[in-house]
Short mmCIF file of C-alpha atoms and ligand atoms in Angstrom, two decimals:
data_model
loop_
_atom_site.label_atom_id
_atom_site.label_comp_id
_atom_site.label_asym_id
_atom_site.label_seq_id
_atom_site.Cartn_x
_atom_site.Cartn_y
_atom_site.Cartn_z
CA UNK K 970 0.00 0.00 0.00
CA UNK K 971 2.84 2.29 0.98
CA UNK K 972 4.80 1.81 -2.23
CA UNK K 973 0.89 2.17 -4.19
CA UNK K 974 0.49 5.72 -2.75
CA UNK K 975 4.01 7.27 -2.54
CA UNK K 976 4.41 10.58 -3.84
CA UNK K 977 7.98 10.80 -4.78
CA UNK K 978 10.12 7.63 -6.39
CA UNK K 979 13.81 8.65 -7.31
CA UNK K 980 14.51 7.35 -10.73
CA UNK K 981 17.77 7.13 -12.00
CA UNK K 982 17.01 8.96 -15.25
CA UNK K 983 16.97 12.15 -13.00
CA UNK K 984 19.87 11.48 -11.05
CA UNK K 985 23.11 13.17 -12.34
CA UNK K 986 26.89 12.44 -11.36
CA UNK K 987 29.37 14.64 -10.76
CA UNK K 988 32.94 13.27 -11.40
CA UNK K 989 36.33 14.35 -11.21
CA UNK K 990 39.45 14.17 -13.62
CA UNK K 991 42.90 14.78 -13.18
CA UNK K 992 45.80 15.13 -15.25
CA UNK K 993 47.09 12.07 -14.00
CA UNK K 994 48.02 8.42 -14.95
CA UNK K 995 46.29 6.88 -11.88
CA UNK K 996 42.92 7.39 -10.04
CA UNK K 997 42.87 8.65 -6.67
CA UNK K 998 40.49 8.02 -3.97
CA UNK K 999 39.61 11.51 -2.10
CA UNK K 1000 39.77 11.21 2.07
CA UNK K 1001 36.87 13.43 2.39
CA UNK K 1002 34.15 11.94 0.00
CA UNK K 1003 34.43 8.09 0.66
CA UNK K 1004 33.83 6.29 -2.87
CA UNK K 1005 34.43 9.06 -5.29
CA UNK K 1006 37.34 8.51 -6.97
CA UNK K 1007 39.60 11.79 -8.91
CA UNK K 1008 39.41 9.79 -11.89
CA UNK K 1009 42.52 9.44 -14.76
CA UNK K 1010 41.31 9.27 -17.79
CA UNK K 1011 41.26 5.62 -18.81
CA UNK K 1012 39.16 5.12 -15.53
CA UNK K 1013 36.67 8.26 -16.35
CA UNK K 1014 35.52 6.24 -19.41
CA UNK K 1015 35.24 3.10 -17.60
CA UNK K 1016 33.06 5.18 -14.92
CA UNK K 1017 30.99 6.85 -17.68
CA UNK K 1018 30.02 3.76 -18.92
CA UNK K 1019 28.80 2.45 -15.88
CA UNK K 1020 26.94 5.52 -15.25
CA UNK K 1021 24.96 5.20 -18.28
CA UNK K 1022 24.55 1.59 -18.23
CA UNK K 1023 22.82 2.22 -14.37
CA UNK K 1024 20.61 4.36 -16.60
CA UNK K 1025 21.57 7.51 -15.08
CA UNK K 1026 20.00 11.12 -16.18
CA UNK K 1027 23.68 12.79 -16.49
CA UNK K 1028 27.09 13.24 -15.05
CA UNK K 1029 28.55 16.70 -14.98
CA UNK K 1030 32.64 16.92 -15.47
CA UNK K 1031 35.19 18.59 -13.41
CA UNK K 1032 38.76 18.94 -14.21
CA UNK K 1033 41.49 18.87 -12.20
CA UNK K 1034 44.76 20.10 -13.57
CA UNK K 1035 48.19 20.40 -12.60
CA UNK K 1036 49.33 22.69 -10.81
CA UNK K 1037 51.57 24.42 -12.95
CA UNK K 1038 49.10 24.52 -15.55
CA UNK K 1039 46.91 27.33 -13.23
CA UNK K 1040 47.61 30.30 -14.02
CA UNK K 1041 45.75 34.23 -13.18
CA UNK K 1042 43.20 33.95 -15.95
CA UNK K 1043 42.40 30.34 -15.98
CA UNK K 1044 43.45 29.79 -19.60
CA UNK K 1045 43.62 25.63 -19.42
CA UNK K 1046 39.82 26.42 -19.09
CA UNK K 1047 39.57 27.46 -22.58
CA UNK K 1048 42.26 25.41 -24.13
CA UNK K 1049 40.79 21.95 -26.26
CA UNK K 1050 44.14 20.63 -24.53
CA UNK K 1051 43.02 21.31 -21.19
CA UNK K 1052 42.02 18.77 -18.86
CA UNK K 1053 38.15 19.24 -18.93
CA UNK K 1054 38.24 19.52 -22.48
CA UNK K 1055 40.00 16.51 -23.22
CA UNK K 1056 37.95 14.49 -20.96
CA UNK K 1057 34.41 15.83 -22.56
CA UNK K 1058 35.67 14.71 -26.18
CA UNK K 1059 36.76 11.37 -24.41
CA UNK K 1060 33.70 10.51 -22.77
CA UNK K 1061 31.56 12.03 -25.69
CA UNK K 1062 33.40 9.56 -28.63
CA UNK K 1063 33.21 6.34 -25.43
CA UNK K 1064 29.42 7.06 -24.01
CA UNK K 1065 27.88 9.06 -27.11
CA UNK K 1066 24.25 9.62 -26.90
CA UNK K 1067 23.34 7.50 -23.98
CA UNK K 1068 23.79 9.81 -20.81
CA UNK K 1069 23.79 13.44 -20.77
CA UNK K 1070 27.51 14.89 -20.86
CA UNK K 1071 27.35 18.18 -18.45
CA UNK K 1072 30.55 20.34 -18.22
CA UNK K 1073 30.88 22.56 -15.26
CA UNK K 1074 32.00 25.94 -17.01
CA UNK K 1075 34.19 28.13 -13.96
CA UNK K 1076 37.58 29.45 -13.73
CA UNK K 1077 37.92 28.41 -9.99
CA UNK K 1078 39.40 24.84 -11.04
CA UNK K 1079 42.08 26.24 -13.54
CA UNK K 1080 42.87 30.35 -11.10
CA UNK K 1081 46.02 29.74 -9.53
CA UNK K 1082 44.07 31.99 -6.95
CA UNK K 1083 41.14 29.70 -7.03
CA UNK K 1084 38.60 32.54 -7.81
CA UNK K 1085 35.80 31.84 -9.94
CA UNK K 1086 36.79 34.78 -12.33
CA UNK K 1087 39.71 37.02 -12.88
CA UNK K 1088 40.20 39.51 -10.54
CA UNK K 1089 39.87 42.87 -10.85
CA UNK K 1090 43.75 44.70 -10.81
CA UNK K 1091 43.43 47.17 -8.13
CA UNK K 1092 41.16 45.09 -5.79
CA UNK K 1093 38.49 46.99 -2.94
CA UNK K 1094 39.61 47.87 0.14
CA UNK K 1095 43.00 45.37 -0.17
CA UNK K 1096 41.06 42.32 -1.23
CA UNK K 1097 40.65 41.27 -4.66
CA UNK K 1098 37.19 40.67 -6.35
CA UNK K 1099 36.28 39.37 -9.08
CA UNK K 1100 35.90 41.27 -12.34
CA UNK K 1101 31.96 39.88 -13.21
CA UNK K 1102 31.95 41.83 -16.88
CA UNK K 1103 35.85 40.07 -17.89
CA UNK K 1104 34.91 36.59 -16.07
CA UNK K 1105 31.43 36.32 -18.28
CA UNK K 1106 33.45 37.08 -21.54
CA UNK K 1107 35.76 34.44 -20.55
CA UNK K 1108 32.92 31.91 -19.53
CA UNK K 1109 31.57 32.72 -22.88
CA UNK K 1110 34.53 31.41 -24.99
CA UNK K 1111 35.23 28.37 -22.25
CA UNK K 1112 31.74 27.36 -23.04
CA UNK K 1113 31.93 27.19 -26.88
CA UNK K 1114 35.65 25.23 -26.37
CA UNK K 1115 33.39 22.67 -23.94
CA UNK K 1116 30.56 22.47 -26.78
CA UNK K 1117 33.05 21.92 -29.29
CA UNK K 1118 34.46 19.42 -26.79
CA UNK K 1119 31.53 17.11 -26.76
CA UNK K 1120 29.30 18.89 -23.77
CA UNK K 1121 25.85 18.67 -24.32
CA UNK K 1122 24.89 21.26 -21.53
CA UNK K 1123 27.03 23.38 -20.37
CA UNK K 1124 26.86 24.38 -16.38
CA UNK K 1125 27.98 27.46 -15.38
CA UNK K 1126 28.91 27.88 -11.47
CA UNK K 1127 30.52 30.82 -10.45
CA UNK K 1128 27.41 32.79 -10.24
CA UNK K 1129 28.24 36.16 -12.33
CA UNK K 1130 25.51 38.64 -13.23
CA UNK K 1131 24.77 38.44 -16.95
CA UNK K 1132 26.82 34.93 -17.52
CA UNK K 1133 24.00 33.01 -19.06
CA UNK K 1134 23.25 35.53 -21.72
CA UNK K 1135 26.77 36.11 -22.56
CA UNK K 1136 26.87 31.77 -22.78
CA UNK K 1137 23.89 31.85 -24.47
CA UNK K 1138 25.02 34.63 -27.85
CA UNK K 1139 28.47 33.27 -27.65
CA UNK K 1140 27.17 29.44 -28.17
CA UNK K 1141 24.56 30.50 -30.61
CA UNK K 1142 27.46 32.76 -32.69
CA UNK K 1143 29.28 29.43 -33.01
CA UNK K 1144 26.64 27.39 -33.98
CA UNK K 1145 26.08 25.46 -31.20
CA UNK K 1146 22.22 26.19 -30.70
CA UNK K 1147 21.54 22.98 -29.45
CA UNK K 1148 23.75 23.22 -26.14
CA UNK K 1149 21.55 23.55 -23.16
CA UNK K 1150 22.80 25.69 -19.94
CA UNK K 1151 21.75 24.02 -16.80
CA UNK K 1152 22.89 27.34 -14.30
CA UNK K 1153 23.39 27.43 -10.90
CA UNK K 1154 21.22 29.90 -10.10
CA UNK K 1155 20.81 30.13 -6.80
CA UNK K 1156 23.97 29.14 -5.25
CA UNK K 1157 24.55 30.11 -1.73
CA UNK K 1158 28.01 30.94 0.26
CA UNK K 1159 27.91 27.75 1.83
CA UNK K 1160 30.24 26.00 4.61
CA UNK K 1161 29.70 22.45 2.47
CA UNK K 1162 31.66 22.87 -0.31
CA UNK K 1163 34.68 22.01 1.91
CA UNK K 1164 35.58 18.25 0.45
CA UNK K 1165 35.07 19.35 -2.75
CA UNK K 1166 37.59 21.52 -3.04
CA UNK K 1167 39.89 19.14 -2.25
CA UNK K 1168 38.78 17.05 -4.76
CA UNK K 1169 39.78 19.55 -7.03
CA UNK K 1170 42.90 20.07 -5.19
CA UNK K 1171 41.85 23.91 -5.15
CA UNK K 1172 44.09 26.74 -4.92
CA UNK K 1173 41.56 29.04 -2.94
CA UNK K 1174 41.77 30.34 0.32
CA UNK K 1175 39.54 32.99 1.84
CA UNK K 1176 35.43 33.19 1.09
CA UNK K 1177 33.09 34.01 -1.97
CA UNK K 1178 31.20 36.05 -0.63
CA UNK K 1179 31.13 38.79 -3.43
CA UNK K 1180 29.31 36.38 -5.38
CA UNK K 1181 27.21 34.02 -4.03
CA UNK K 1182 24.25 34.11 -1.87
CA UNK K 1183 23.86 34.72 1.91
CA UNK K 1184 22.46 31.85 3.61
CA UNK K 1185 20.06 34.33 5.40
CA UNK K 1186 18.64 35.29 1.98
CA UNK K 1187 15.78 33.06 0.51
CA UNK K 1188 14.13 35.79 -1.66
CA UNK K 1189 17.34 36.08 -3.15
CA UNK K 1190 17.24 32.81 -4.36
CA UNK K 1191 14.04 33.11 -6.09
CA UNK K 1192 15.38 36.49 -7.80
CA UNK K 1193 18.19 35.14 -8.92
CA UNK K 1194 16.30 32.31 -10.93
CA UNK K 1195 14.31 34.22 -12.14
CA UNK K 1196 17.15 36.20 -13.90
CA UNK K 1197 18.88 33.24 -15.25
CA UNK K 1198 15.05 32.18 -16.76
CA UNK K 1199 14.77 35.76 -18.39
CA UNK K 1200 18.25 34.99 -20.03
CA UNK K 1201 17.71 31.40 -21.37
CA UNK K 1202 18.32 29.23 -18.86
CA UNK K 1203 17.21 25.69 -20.31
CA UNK K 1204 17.74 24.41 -16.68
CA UNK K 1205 17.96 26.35 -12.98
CA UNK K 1206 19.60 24.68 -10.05
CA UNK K 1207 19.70 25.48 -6.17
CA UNK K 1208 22.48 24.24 -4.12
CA UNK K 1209 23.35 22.90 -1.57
CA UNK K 1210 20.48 21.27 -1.56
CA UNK K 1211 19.51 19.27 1.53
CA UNK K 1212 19.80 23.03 3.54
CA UNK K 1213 17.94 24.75 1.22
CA UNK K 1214 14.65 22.97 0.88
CA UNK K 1215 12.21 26.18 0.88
CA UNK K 1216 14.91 27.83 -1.66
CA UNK K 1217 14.17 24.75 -3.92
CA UNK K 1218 10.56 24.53 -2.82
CA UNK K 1219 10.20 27.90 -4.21
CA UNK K 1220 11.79 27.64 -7.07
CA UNK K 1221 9.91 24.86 -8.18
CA UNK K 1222 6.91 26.73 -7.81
CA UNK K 1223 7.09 29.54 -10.05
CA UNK K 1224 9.98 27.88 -12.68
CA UNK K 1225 8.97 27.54 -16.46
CA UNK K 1226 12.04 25.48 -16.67
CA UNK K 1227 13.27 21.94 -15.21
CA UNK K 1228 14.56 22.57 -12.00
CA UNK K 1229 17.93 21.01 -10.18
CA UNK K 1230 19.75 20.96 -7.33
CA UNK K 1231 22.95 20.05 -6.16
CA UNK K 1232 23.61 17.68 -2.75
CA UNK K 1233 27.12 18.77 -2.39
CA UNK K 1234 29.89 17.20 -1.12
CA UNK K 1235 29.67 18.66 2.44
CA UNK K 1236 26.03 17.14 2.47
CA UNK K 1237 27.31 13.75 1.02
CA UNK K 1238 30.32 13.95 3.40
CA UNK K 1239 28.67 14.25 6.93
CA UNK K 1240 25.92 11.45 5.86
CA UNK K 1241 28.96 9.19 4.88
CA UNK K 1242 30.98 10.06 7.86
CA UNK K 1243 28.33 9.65 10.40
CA UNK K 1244 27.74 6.24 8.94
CA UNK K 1245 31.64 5.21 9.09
CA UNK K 1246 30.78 5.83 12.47
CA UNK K 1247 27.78 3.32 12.86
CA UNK K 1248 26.09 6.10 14.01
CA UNK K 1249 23.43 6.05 11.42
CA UNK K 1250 22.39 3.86 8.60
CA UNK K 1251 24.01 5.49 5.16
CA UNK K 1252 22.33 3.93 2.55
CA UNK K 1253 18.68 4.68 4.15
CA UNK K 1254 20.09 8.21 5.09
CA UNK K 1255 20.92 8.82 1.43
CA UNK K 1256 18.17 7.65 -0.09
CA UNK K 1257 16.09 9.89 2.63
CA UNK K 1258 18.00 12.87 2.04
CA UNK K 1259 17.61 12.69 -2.30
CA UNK K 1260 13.89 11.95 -1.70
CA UNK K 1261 13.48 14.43 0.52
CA UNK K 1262 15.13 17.14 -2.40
CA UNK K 1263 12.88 15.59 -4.83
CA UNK K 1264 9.75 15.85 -2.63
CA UNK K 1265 11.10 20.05 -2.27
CA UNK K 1266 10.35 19.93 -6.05
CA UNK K 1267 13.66 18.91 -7.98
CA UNK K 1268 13.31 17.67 -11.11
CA UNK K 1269 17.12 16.57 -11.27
CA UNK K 1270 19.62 16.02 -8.35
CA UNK K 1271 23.49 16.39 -8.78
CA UNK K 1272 24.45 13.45 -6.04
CA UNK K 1273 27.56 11.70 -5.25
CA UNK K 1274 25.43 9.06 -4.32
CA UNK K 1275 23.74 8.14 -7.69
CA UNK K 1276 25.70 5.08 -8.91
CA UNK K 1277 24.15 3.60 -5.17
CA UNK K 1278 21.32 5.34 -5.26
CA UNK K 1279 20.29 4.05 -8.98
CA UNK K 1280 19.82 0.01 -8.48
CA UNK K 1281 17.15 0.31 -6.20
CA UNK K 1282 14.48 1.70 -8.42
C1 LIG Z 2796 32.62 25.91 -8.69
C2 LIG Z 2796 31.93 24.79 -8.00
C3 LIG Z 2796 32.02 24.45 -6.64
C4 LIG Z 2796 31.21 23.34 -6.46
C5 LIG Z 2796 30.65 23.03 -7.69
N1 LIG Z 2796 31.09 23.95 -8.63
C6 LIG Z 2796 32.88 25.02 -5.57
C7 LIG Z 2796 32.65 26.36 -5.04
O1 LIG Z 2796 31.72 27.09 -5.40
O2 LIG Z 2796 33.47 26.75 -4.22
C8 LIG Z 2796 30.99 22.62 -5.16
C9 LIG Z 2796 30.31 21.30 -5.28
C10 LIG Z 2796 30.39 20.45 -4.05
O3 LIG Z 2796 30.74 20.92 -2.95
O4 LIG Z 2796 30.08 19.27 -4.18
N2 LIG Z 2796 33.21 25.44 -9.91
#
């Protein structure tokens, strides 16, 4: 009777994966998010198969690169060379059509100061800020290199004013009119983005607070939706996720568009770590916690979690 009547059954075609690549012969597990793996490349395409064989919606890309390969402007971003690049055209020539190939397009990853954007020169106040106007031009061009790539929607994450319009003319100028943007719209300056960031072996120290949300701010997240929509959005996201519930609850409500969010790796982290523990049960806490997003109103969820999530449809 209980499975007759339930209101919300997570399906695998929603789910999406986020994955990591490195410049680098071998895999690497990552201390902070048991079972994700910094991937080489030989072992992304083995993992992007699987994905799509488990019948998953997506998995969304995220390069690591070297070190010395960072530099002030992010240029590996744009490069067909670079990291992310290589690893769409890889997974786009081994998986094809079968699972959605989403590109996270930010400079964070490739900054050697781990910003989201290039900074302005002369900074306010002694701190440096990002330059929103340069960064979306930049995003722009990155974009069209991850279309040309293979990327079938491009994602973009550093939350600049303006950058979906600029993605949008700047993919349409090149042809590619048939690459969707899934944006994080409403991302917030959130304490869970901690293990991810050493996933991507990130460069950044300090906060982001010039350009994401304040937790406090709920209205804002509905604005800044909204805005994205108005520019062409094909997809709007929320994230974190599991914190944000009446962010993605409203969101849902009024959006014209499919609507994700994003259980990131903080979120994913304490439920793992808690269960390494034996303090509570992981796979039921999981499987709660990416119902309970769906049941908010996502259409899609970004999880760590999907490949054990997926089976038990
Ligand atoms: C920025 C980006 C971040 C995450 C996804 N895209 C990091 C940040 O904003 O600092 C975090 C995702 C997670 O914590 O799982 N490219």
């Amino acid at each position: 009777m209980r499975r007759l009547v339930s209101e919300v059954r997570p399906h695998p075609a929603q789910l999406v994966l986020p994955m990591f690549v490195a410049d680098s012969p071998d895999p690497q597990p990552i201390a902070s998010l048991p079972g994700v793996m910094r991937h080489s490349m030989d072992s992304l395409a083995a993992a992007a198969h699987d994905a799509a064989s488990a019948g998953l919606g997506g998995i969304m890309l995220f390069g690591v690169p070297q070190p010395r390969d960072k530099d002030a402007t992010g240029s590996a971003a744009l490069d067909p060379n670079g990291i992310l690049n290589r690893s769409l055209s890889r997974v786009a020539s081994e998986v094809g059509d079968s699972i959605v190939i989403m590109a996270d397009t930010c400079l964070d990853e490739f900054t050697d100061h781990g910003h989201c954007g290039v900074l302005t020169p002369g900074g306010r106040n002694g701190d440096h800020i990002v330059d929103n106007d340069a960064t979306i031009e930049l995003y722009a061009r990155q974009a069209v290199a991850q279309a040309e790539a293979g990327a079938q929607v491009v994602s973009p994450s550093g939350m600049m004013d303006g950058q979906v319009a600029a993605i949008r003319a700047a993919l349409d100028a090149a042809g590619h009119t048939d690459t969707a943007i899934l944006s994080y719209a409403a991302k917030y300056a959130s304490a869970l983005y901690g293990p991810f960031r050493e996933a991507v072996d990130s460069s950044f120290t300090g906060d982001r607070r010039t350009y994401q949300l304040d937790p406090a701010n709920r209205r804002a997240g509905l604005l800044e939706a909204r805005l994205d929509i108005d520019e062409g959005a094909d997809l709007v996201m929320v994230k974190p996720a599991g914190l944000y519930l009446d962010v993605v609850s409203d969101v849902a409500a009024m959006s014209p568009v499919p609507v994700a969010a994003y259980q990131v790796s903080g979120e994913y982290a304490m439920i793992q770590a808690a269960a390494q523990r034996g303090w509570i049960d992981g796979p039921a806490a999981m499987r709660e916690a990416i119902t309970s997003i769906i049941r908010a109103g996502a259409d899609v969820v970004l999880t760590y979690a999907a490949m054990e999530v997926a089976p038990t449809r």
